[in-house]
Phi, psi and omega in degrees: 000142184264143195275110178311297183313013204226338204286145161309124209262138170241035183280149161262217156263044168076155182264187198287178169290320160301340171233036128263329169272008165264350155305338200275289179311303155331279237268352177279326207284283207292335182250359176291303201283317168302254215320326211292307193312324176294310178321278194294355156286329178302308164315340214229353168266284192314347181271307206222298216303318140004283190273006191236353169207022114227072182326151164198173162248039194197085170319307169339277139000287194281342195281281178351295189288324162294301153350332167277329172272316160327297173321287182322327177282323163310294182302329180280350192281332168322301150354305184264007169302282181302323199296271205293350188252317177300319199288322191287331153277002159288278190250034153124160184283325197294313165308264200336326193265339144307001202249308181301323169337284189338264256270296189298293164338290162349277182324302206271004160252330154310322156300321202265023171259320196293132198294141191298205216233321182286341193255314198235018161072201173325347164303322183275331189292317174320303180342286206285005161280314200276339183291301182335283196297003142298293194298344148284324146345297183266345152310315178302336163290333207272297210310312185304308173294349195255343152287294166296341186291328205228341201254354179237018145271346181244143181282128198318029176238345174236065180261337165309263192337308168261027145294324200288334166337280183302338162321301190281344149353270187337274189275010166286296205286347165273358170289336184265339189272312182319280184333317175291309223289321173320283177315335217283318196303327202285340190279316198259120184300145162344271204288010149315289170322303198294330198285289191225332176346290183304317154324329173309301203317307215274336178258035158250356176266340163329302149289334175291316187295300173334327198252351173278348177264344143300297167339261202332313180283010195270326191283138156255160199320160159304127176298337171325288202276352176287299182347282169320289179308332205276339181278334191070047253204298203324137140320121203255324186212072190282314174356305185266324183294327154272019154275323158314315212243332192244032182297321209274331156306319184302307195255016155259343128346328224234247189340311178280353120346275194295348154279311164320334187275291192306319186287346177273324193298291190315296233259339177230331198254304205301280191337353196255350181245328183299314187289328198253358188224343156254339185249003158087001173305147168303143167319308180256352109037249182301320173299343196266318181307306199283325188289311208267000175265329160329297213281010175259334169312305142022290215239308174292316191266329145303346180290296163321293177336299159327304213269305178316296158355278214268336198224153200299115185318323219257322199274335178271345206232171119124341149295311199297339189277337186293322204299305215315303172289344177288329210279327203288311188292351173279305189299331178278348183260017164274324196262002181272333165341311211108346210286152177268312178295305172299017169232049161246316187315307216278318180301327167297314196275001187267349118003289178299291171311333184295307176311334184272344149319302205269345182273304151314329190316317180315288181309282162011271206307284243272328181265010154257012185235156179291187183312267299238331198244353180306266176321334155298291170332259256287337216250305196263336208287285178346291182305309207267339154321306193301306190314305182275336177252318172279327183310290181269015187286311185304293218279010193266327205270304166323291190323302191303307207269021161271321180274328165249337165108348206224163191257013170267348174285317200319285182308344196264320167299324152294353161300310177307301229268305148006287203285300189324290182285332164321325215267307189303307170302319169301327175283331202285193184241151206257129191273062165264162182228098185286148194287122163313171192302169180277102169128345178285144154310155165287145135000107165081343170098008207237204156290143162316153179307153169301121171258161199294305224264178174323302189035190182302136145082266212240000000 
């Protein structure tokens, strides 16, 4: 198999300063608003969708099966893996990332059209899955590109940090979903909320989506992909080519994935059932925890990025999986207290771990595929990760504290999922680039090769 770290690199130094930072901006805008969409459907499974599109006499029960749908936005994102990751190293990053908005927006208003279980009977839970598997669909399209939209605009020596844009994506837009649902709850009596309420959140993405596809259409292509188009370079079948030649990137991309995934799952969409139905907590509440550790996020995952920068990538990524597995057995016994406060405590710093993970990640992923095959890797690593982690986790994590009474299968799954992204970092590659000799050309005519090992710096 051929070593991506071995390939001649044609990167340059990146585009001006004025235009990374609106790729910066483009690519934080656009997956910030697909998350606010993504988001609020997650809120709104652990919150309503239950009693309103699978009634049960058993809240569990009922919980479980929204949940199951939530799960579904997961299973469809490979589909946009493949679908929207092929077509971004074919015809461009910039299409592509229009497209997917569209597509998501599009869903997340429809949903928020859609008739309960009570008006039009078995119809409606069938809807809301198949709108659901649209809006996983153009997620599954959206993360690569909006990764390469701003890190291949930017010069390799800070490529954490302006990767890190779609990173902060996640917790901007669950921060806008929490938040509309949280006011929404604070304005509205209960069954007001259960009634139509719930609905604003999802038909305000109708503007948000408008305005990130004005962001998008403003940006111009990556040069990366001007090269590539201009060179005839583009992949004719990259699918298959980065199963042949980029497997050993692929599954360490995947794998280096999954506690991040799982650890996000646990800390904004499960906390949320976990506070109101084992700790007897208010709806907002739980919701004021998850909005203050997002808005801190914020701030932490460019840090991290940043941080990714200056210290070796793969050894920072590999602290944050260890923190990641140990902080859930600290965190449940804090938040089983009762305490409103420790468990604001617990939910932020697990937040936190998530951010040193989570900041880096972009890059990580994007420097395991060559230029030319990026946004296909980048696409399935994103997807196919999801599959194994974000996907069943709200609903692995129910099934355990329903069957066992207790948060140690809980915390020990994330332990596993842990162990899981160790194996993955360790298999992957360090995007460092050691500097030539003094008067030598670069590798390729380009910034120096990648080197395999530790090395120096990221």
């Amino acid at each position: 198999m051929e070593d991506v770290s071995e390939r001649p690199s044609r990167e340059g130094g990146g585009s001006g300063q004025g235009v990374r930072l609106r790729a910066f901006v483009a690519g934080l805008t656009g997956t910030s608003l697909e998350w606010y969409d993504f988001a609020v459907y997650s809120a709104a499974s652990a919150l309503v969708f239950g009693k309103l599109f699978f009634p049960s006499s058993d809240p569990l029960t009922s919980t479980l099966l929204a949940f199951s749908t939530y799960a579904v936005g997961y299973v469809s994102r490979p589909l946009g893996g493949f679908v929207f990751g092929r077509l971004g190293d074919v015809v461009g990053r910039k299409k592509v990332l229009v497209w997917t908005l569209t597509l998501i927006g599009a869903a997340t208003v429809l949903i928020g059209c859609l008739p309960t279980q009570a008006a039009i009977g078995p119809a409606a839970p069938v809807l809301l899955v198949l709108l659901r598997f649209a809006q996983g669909v153009g997620v599954g399209g959206e993360w690569g590109g909006a990764v390469l939209l701003t890190s291949e605009h930017a010069d390799e020596e800070h490529r954490g940090f302006w990767a890190s844009a779609a990173q902060i994506g996640p917790p901007a837009g669950n921060l806008m979903a929490n938040g509309a649902l949280a006011a929404l709850g604070a304005l509205l009596t209960d069954h007001q909320f259960l009634t139509w309420g719930w609905r604003v959140a999802f038909l305000l993405s109708s503007v948000l989506v408008l305005f990130g596809l004005w962001i998008r259409s403003r940006l111009e292509e990556t040069p990366v992909f001007q090269r590539l188009a201009e060179s005839g370079e583009r992949p004719e079948a990259p699918i298959r080519e980065v199963l042949r030649t980029e497997r050993r990137g692929l599954v360490a991309a995947v794998l280096g994935r999954v506690a991040p995934d799982v650890l996000y799952a646990l800390f904004t969409v499960f906390v949320l059932t976990y506070a109101t139905d084992r700790l007897g907590m208010a709806r907002g509440k739980a919701l004021t925890a998850v909005l203050i550790g997002s808005a801190l996020q914020l701030v932490l995952i460019p840090l991290a990025g940043a941080l990714s920068d200056r210290w070796n990538r793969r050894r920072m990524y590999l602290a944050g999986a260890v923190a990641a597995g140990v902080w859930p057995f600290v965190f449940f016994p804090m938040a089983d207290t009762g305490s409103w406060g420790l468990l604001v405590v617990g939910v932020v710093l697990g937040l936190v771990v998530h951010s040193l993970l989570y900041g880096p990640q972009a890059a990580f992923v994007a420097e395991q595929f060559s230029e030319r095959l990026r946004y296909t890797g980048s696409s399935l690593a994103y997807t196919l990760a999801g599959v194994i982690g974000g996907a069943v986790a709200p609903l692995v994590f129910t099934a355990l504290l329903g069957s066992s009474g207790s948060w140690l299968p809980l915390a020990g799954y994330v332990a596993v999922t842990a162990v899981v992204t160790v194996t993955g970092v360790l298999l992957g590659r360090d995007g460092v680039r050691p500097a030539p000799a003094p008067g030598a050309p670069a590798p390729g005519g380009g910034v120096p090769q990648a080197a395999s090992g530790p090395g120096r710096g990221r």
